[in-house]
Short mmCIF file of C-alpha atoms in Angstrom, two decimals:
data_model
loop_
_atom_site.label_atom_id
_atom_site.label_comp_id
_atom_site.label_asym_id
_atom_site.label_seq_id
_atom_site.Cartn_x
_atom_site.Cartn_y
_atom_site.Cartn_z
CA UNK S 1 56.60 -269.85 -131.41
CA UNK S 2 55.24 -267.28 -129.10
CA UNK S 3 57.26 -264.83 -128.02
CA UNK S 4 57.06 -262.54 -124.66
CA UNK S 5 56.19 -258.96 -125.41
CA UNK S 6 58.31 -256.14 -123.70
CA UNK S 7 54.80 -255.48 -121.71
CA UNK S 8 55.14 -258.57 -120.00
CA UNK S 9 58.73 -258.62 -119.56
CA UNK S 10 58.64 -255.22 -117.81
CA UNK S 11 55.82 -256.47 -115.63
CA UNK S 12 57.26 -259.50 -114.70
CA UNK S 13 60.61 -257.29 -113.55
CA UNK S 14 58.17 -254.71 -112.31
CA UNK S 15 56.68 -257.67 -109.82
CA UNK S 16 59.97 -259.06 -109.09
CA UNK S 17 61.29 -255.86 -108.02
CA UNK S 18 58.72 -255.46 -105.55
CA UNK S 19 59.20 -258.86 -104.34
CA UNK S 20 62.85 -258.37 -103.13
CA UNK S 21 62.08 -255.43 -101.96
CA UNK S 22 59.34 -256.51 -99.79
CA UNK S 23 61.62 -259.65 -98.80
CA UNK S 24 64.45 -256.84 -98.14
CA UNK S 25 61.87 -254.98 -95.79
CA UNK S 26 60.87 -257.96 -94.02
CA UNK S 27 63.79 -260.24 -93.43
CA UNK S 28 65.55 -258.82 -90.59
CA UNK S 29 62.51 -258.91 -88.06
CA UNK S 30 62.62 -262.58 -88.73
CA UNK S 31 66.50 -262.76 -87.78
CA UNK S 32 67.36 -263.22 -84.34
CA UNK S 33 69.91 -260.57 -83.33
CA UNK S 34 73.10 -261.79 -83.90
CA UNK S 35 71.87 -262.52 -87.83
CA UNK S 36 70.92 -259.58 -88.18
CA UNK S 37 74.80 -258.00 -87.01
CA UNK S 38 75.79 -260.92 -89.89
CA UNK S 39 72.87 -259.08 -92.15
CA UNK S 40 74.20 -255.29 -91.62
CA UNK S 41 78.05 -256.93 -92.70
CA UNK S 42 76.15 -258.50 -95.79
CA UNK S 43 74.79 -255.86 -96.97
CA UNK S 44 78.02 -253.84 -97.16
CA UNK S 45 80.17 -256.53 -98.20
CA UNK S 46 77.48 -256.51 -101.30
CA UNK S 47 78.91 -252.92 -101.78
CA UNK S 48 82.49 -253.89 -101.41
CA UNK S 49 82.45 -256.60 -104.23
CA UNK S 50 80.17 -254.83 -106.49
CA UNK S 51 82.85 -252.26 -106.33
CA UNK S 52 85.39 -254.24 -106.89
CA UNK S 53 83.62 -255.76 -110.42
CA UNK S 54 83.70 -252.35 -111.47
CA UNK S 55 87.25 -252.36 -111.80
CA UNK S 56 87.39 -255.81 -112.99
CA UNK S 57 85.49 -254.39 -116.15
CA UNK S 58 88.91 -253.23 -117.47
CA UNK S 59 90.43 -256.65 -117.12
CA UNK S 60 92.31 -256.05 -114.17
CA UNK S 61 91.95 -257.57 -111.06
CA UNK S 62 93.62 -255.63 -108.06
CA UNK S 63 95.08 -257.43 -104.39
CA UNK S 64 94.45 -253.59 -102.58
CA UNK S 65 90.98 -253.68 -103.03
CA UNK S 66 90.67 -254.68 -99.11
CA UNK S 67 92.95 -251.97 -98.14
CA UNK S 68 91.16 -249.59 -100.24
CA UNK S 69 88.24 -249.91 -98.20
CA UNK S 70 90.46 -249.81 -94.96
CA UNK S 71 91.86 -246.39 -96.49
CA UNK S 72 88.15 -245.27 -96.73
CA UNK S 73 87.15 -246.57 -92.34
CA UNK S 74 90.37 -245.35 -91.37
CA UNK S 75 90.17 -241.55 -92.98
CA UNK S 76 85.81 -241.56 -92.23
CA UNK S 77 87.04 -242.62 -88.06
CA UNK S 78 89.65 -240.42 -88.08
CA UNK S 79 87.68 -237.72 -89.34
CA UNK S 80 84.68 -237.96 -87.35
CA UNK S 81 86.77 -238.97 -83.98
CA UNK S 82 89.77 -236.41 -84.14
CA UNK S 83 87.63 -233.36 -86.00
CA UNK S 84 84.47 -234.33 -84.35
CA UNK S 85 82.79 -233.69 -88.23
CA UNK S 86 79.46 -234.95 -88.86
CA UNK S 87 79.53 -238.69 -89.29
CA UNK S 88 77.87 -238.17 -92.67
CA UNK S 89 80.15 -236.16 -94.00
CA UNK S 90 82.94 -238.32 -92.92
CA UNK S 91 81.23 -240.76 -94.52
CA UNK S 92 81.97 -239.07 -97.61
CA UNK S 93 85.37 -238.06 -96.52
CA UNK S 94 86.55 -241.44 -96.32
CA UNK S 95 84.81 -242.65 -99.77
CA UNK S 96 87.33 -239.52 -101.25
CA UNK S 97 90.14 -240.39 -99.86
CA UNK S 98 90.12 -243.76 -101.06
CA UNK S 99 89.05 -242.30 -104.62
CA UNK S 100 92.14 -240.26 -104.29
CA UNK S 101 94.26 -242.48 -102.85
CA UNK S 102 93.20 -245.24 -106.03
CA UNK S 103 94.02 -242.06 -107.94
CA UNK S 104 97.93 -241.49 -106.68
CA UNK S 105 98.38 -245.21 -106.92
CA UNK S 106 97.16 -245.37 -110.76
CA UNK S 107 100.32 -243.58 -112.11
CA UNK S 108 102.30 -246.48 -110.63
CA UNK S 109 100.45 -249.49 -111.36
CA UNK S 110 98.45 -248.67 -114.99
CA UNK S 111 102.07 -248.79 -116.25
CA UNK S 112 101.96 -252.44 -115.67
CA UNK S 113 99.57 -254.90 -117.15
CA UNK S 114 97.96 -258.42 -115.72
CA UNK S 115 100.05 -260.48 -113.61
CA UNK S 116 102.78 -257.57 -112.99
CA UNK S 117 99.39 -255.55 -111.87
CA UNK S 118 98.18 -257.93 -109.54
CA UNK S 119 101.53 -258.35 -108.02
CA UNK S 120 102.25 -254.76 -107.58
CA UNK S 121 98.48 -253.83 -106.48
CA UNK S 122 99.53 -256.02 -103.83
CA UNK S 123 102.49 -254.50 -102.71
CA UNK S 124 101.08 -251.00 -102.63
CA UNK S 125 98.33 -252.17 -100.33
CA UNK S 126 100.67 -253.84 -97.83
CA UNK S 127 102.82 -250.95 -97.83
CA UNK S 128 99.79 -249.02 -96.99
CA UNK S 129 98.11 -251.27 -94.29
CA UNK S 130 101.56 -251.58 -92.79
CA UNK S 131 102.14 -248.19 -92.14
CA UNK S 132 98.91 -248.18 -90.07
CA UNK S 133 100.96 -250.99 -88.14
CA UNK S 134 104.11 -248.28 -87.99
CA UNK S 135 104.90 -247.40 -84.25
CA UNK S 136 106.13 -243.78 -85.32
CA UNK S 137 102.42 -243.03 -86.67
CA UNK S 138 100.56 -244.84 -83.49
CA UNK S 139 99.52 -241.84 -82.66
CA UNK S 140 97.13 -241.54 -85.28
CA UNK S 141 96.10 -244.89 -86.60
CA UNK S 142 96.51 -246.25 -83.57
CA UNK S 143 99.07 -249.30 -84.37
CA UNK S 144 98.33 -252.74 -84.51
CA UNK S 145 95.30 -252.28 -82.06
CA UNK S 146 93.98 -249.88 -84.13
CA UNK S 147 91.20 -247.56 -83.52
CA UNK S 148 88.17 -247.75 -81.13
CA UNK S 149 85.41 -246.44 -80.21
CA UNK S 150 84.93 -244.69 -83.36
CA UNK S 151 81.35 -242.21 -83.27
CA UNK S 152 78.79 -244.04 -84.18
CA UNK S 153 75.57 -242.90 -86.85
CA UNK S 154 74.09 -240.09 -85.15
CA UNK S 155 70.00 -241.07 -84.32
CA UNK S 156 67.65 -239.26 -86.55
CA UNK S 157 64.52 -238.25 -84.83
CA UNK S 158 63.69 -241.44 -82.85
CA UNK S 159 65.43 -243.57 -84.92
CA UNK S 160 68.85 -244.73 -83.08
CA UNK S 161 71.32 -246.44 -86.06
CA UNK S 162 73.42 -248.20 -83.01
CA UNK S 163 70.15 -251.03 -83.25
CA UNK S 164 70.91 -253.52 -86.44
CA UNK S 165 67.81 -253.47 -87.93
CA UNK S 166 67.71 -249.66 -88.33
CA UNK S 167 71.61 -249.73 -89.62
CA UNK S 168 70.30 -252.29 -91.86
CA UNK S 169 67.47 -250.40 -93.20
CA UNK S 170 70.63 -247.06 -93.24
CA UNK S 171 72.83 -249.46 -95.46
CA UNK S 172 70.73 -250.87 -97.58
CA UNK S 173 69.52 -247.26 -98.56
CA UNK S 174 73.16 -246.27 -99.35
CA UNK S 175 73.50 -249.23 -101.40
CA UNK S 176 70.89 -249.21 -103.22
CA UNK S 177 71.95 -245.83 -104.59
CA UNK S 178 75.11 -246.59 -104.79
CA UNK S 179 74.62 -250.28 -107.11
CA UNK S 180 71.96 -248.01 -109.25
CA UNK S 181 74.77 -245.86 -110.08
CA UNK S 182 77.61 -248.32 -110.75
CA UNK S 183 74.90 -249.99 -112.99
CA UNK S 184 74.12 -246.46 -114.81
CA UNK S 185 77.75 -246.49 -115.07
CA UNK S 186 78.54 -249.75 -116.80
CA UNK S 187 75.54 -249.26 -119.24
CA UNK S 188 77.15 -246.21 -120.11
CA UNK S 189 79.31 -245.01 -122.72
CA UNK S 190 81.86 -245.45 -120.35
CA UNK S 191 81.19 -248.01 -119.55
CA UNK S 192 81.28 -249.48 -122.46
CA UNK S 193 84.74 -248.43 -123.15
CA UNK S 194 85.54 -250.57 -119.54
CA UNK S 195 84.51 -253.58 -121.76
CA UNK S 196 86.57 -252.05 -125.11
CA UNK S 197 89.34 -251.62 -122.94
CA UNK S 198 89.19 -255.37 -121.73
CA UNK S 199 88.82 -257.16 -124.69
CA UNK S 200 90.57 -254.80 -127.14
CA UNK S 201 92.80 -252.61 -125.55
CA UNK S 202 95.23 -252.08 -128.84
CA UNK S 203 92.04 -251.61 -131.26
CA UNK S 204 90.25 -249.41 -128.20
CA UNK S 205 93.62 -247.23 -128.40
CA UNK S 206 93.89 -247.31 -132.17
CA UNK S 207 90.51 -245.22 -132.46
CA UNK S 208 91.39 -242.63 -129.72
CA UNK S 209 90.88 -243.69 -126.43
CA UNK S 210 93.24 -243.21 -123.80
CA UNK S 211 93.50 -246.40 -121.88
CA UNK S 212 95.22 -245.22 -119.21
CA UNK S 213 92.69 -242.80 -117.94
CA UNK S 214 89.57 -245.10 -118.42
CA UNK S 215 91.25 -247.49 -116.46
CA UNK S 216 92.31 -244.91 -113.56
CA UNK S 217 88.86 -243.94 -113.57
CA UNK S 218 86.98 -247.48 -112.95
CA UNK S 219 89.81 -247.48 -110.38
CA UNK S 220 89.12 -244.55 -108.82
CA UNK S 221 85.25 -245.25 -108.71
CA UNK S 222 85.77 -248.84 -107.40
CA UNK S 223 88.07 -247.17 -104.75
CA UNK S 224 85.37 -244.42 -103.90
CA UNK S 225 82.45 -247.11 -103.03
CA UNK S 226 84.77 -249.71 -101.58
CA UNK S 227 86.08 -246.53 -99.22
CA UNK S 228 82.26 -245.78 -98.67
CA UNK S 229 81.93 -249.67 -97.59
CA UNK S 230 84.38 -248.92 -95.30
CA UNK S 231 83.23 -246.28 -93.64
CA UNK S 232 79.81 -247.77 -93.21
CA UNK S 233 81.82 -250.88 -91.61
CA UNK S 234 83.91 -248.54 -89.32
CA UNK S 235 80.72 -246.83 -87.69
CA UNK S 236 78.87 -250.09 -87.38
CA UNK S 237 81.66 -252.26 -85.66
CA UNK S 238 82.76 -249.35 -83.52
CA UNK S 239 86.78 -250.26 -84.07
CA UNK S 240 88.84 -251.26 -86.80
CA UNK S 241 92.50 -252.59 -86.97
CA UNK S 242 94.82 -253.21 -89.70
CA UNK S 243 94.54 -256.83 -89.92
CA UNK S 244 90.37 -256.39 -90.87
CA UNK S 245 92.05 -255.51 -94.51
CA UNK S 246 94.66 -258.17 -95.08
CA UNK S 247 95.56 -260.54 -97.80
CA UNK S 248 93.25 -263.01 -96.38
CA UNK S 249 89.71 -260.67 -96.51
CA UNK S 250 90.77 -259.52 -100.02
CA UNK S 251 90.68 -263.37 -101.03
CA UNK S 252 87.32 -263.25 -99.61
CA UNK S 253 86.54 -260.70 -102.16
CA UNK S 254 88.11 -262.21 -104.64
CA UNK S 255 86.55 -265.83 -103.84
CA UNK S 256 83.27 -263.92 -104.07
CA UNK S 257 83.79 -262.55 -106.92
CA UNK S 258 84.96 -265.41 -109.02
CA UNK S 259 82.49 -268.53 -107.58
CA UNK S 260 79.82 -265.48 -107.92
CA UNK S 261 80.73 -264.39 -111.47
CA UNK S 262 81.75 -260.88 -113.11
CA UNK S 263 80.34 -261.46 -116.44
CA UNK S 264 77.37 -259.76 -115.20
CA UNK S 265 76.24 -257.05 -112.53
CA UNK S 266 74.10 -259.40 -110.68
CA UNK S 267 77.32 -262.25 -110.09
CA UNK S 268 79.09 -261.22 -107.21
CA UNK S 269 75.86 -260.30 -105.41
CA UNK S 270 74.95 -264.39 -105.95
CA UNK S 271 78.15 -265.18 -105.04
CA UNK S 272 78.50 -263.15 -101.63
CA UNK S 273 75.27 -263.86 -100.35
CA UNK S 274 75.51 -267.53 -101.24
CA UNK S 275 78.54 -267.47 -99.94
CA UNK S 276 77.78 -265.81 -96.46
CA UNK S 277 74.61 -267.84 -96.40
CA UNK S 278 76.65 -271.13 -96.44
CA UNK S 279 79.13 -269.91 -94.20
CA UNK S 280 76.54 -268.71 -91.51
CA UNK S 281 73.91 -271.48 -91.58
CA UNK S 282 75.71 -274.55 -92.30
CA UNK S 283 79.28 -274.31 -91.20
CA UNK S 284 77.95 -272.53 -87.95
CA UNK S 285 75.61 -275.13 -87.50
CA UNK S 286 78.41 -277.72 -88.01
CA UNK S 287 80.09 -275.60 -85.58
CA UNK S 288 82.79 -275.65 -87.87
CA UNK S 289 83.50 -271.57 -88.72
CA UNK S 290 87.08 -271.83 -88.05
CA UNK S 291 87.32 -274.12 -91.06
CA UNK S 292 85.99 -271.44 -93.26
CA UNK S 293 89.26 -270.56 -95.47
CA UNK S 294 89.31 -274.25 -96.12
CA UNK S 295 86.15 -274.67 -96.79
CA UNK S 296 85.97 -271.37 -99.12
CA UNK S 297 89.22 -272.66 -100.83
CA UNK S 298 87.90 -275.81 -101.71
CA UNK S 299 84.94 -274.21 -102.63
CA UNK S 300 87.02 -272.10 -105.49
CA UNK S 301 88.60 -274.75 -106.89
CA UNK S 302 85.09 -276.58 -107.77
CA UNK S 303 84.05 -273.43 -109.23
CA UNK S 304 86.76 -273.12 -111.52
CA UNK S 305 86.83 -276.50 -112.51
CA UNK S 306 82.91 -277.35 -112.65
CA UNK S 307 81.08 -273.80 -113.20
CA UNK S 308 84.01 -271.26 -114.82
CA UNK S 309 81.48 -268.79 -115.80
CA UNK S 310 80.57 -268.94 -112.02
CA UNK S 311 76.80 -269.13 -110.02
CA UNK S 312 75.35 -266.80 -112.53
CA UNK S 313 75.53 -269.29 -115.45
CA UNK S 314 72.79 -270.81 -113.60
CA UNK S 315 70.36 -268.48 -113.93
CA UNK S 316 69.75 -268.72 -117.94
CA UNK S 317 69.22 -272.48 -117.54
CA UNK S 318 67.14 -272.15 -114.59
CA UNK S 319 65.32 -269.68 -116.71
CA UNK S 320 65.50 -272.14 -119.56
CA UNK S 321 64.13 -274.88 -117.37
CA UNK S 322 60.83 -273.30 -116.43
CA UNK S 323 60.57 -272.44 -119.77
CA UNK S 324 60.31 -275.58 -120.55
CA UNK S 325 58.24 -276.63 -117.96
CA UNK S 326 55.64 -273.95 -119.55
CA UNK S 327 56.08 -275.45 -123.21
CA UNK S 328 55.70 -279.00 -121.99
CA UNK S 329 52.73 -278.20 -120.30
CA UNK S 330 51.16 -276.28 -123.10
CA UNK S 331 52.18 -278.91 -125.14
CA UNK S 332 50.61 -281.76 -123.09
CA UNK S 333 47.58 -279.66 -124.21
CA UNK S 334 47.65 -279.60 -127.73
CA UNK S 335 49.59 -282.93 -128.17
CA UNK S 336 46.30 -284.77 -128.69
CA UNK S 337 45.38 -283.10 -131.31
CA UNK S 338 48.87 -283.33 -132.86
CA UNK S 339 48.56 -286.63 -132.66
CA UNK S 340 45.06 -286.86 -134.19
#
């Protein structure tokens, strides 16, 4: 049987690489402009649940992940808007601060394991989110309302960010680096340990590894690019309020996540932009968007029950299926002679 060289392999990547990238380039002067607002939001909610798998890599799933990104638009707008610092740079303020913030709330909640984790992730967040609510602190966060008109990307040369298309083209820069280095970091040795730690926490601890600091560190990193999806958010939209990072958007995340898959980097990317695709195109077309949590809830259950391993358990047997297509077809050649 003949097999595929690495030489064509890496060309065949090599070509598909430059395909979605070219596709990437292209796509949002073919968007009118309200899809390409929905495009910008893609694009960083890509970020946010890529983020979020990171932490997932330890075997625990987290209910602050949503607030986590609120802690990262709330401290990047405050920053920016009360100490008038460089957008940029509160950028990276706000991606900290929700590092640090993940950080604090480690000590707390990596003394608790599955269910108990979830539960309590979700308490911390709400106690968090609701203190933006608090009256006494309206001052700062701005209460239920919020805050508005938060400064937006500053225009480079002649480029002016506060156009879609060029926030796009801002975003998808930033994301790109930042998926190329939570990939570098699950292929590496610490990565590794993420999946040790998952499967094999006892054994992963028998040898020497502290369990407790790998996991507060795929919890701080998670934190630090969910924050930095945040901030990009916060400077797009203009305003943010507390309800933006509720219980409901982090079952979006979650919803993503799981009808997407985790088992491997690409998964929640299939399963947000699938996702946002359906929602955008055919529910809005059915003029039927406020049915969307029913709709996505519905959607989960026929996940679990019918694809478990999620829409990236697709793509070996679509692979598989062309595959076979090639074989047949090659065969169909030489079955004559077989048959002779």
């Amino acid at each position: 049987m003949h097999k595929p060289d690495s030489h064509s392999v890496n060309l065949a990547a090599a070509f598909g690489f430059v395909l979605l990238a070219g596709v990437l380039v292209v796509l949002p002067h073919l968007l009118s402009f309200s899809q390409q607002e929905v495009l910008v939001l893609l694009v960083i909610n890509v970020l946010l649940v890529c983020s979020y798998r990171l932490l997932t890599l330890t075997g625990e799933w987290s209910l602050a992940h949503a607030v986590i990104m609120g802690v990262g638009a709330y401290t990047s707008a405050l920053v920016a808007k009360k100490l008038s610092v460089p957008v940029p740079l509160a950028m990276l303020a706000g991606a900290s601060m929700a590092g640090f913030i993940a950080f604090l709330l480690s000590f707390p909640l990596f003394r608790m394991k599955g269910f108990y984790f979830l539960i309590a992730s979700f308490a911390a967040g709400e106690v968090i989110r609701l203190s933006w609510k608090w009256s006494d602190l309206t001052f700062l966060f701005g209460g239920p309302k919020g805050i508005k008109r938060i400064p937006a990307f500053p225009d480079f040369l002649t480029i002016d960010f506060y156009e879609p298309v060029n926030y796009y083209y801002l975003c998808l820069v930033v994301v790109a680096i930042s998926l190329l280095i939570l990939y570098r970091i699950e292929k590496s040795r610490i990565g590794l340990t993420f999946h040790a730690i998952h499967w094999q926490d006892k054994l992963a601890e028998s040898v020497g590894v502290n369990t407790f600091r790998y996991r507060t560190l795929a919890f701080v990193f998670s934190a630090f690019f969910a924050g930095l999806a945040g901030a990009l958010y916060a400077h797009y939209v203009g305003a943010i309020a507390p309800n933006r990072f509720s219980v409901e958007e982090m079952v979006y995340i979650l919803i993503w996540a799981i009808v997407g898959g985790t088992a491997t980097f690409y998964g929640p990317i299939i399963g947000v932009v699938v996702l946002t695709i359906v929602n955008e195109i055919v529910l809005r077309s059915l003029g039927v968007e406020e049915m969307r949590p029913m709709f996505y809830g519905a959607l989960l259950i026929i996940a679990i029950l019918f694809l478990p391993n999620g829409l990236e358990s697709l793509v070996p047997k679509i692979k598989r299926l062309f595959r076979g297509r090639d074989k047949e077809g090659n065969g169909s050649l030489a079955s004559p002679q077989v048959a002779e």
